[in-house]
């Protein structure tokens, strides 16, 4: 096990999840439908026709799941609040039972000594708001701010770590340009508008948090992945550059540097109004970084934006889900993000996915995940040694869960979930992570 001596004394080890991926109870206690409920019902969208209706039944089993976190020894748990559980119609009447669920969850976390990190939006927009245009409508930024005000008022006495959006570039590109995620739109103008309106929502939500939660610590969560042309031709290189602007910088740059990347600024210009950039670029406390792998792309004249995903070069090692394994790209990404945005970084997602199954004795010896996590945490520590101010690391994910368009086939959990019985079984990697955290604490205590 590697030395942990270059970590800060307050370094946070955590795990991450998201509401639609684990909660289930989709029709219970007054929760309204989200765009993912609708999308999952459309034929052919999700592997095996799966949905998050039941997922990990975390809504009922959260206490057991907090027990699993305690066994890992994590100091923090990043979860998301389902907007349609708080506001079934997206606006207006608050669902008291939905608020009560998160009250129970937060109180139980605090009792267990685990800090709640609350993400306000992990992709489950209330369907009622999508019916009014969703993120394509400029009004969605203020609908979001109104929802944030309720969450801040109800939970801000106990929760201090808030993030606005999880991976805005993923849900806007896949949801509004490529039609691969909810709401399943493939329209260039819808995509551009959604980008700008989510950025406005970030700024508006952030202002609400800042003014209503004493001692709040706020960030946004960005996926950041080096984009490479595959194969490496001049056309593909140009496509990779444009992809990088949409994928890595369309949100981080305006939110933190007050400008859109030059290659997409003109396209977004028609949807901007005077004062927008000042409203988007607000002071944040940290950069939430999600990273799994580099990404490969190619020019594609038939694609809406002129590029599409490409296969990684065949010689690269891959995870079970097929994502290239390259810890060095993680180290470089951390250094680059630290230099470019000059903020403390929390790695809020990193992990290994694959279609693994228990062996004959019911155990899951996920050695490939352990190898991946080991290499990636070492790469993180190398970035810290090189000067990146990384203050925390959260594994995606605590549990196997509903992996969006992959349904339940691909598993990212440290803990295996048998969906038929809802039985949880910690995998070998859960033991590895618990030992890693304990060793890191011990080193700090002795150093
Ligand atoms: C990220 C998402 C998360 C999960 C992981 C594997 O893009 O934020 O919900 O699906 O990928």
PDB file of C-alpha atoms and ligand atoms in Angstrom, residues 18 21 78 122-123 166-167 170 290 292 323 349 396 403-404 412, ligand 1:
ATOM      1  CA  UNK A  18     -26.901   9.692  -7.133  1.00  0.00           C
ATOM      2  CA  UNK A  21     -29.363   5.532  -9.617  1.00  0.00           C
ATOM      3  CA  UNK A  78     -21.756  12.482  -1.626  1.00  0.00           C
ATOM      4  CA  UNK A 122     -27.706  14.706 -10.735  1.00  0.00           C
ATOM      5  CA  UNK A 123     -29.813  14.661 -13.885  1.00  0.00           C
ATOM      6  CA  UNK A 166     -23.081  16.986 -11.601  1.00  0.00           C
ATOM      7  CA  UNK A 167     -21.335  16.803 -14.987  1.00  0.00           C
ATOM      8  CA  UNK A 170     -22.516  15.095 -19.989  1.00  0.00           C
ATOM      9  CA  UNK A 290     -15.001  13.455 -11.957  1.00  0.00           C
ATOM     10  CA  UNK A 292     -12.460   7.854 -15.236  1.00  0.00           C
ATOM     11  CA  UNK A 323     -13.138   2.587 -20.757  1.00  0.00           C
ATOM     12  CA  UNK A 349     -15.974  10.420  -8.814  1.00  0.00           C
ATOM     13  CA  UNK A 396     -17.882   5.965  -7.600  1.00  0.00           C
ATOM     14  CA  UNK A 403     -25.951   2.886 -14.737  1.00  0.00           C
ATOM     15  CA  UNK A 404     -28.092   5.079 -17.034  1.00  0.00           C
ATOM     16  CA  UNK A 412     -19.392   0.229 -10.346  1.00  0.00           C
TER      17      UNK A 412
HETATM   18  C1  LIG B   1     -20.574   9.571 -14.326  1.00  0.00           C
HETATM   19  C2  LIG B   1     -21.898   9.883 -13.668  1.00  0.00           C
HETATM   20  C3  LIG B   1     -22.323   8.867 -12.643  1.00  0.00           C
HETATM   21  C4  LIG B   1     -21.999   7.454 -13.068  1.00  0.00           C
HETATM   22  C5  LIG B   1     -20.564   7.342 -13.508  1.00  0.00           C
HETATM   23  C6  LIG B   1     -20.133   5.947 -13.909  1.00  0.00           C
HETATM   24  O1  LIG B   1     -20.529  10.175 -15.588  1.00  0.00           O
HETATM   25  O2  LIG B   1     -21.818  11.134 -13.025  1.00  0.00           O
HETATM   26  O3  LIG B   1     -23.702   9.059 -12.402  1.00  0.00           O
HETATM   27  O4  LIG B   1     -22.870   7.043 -14.032  1.00  0.00           O
HETATM   28  O5  LIG B   1     -20.318   8.212 -14.579  1.00  0.00           O
END
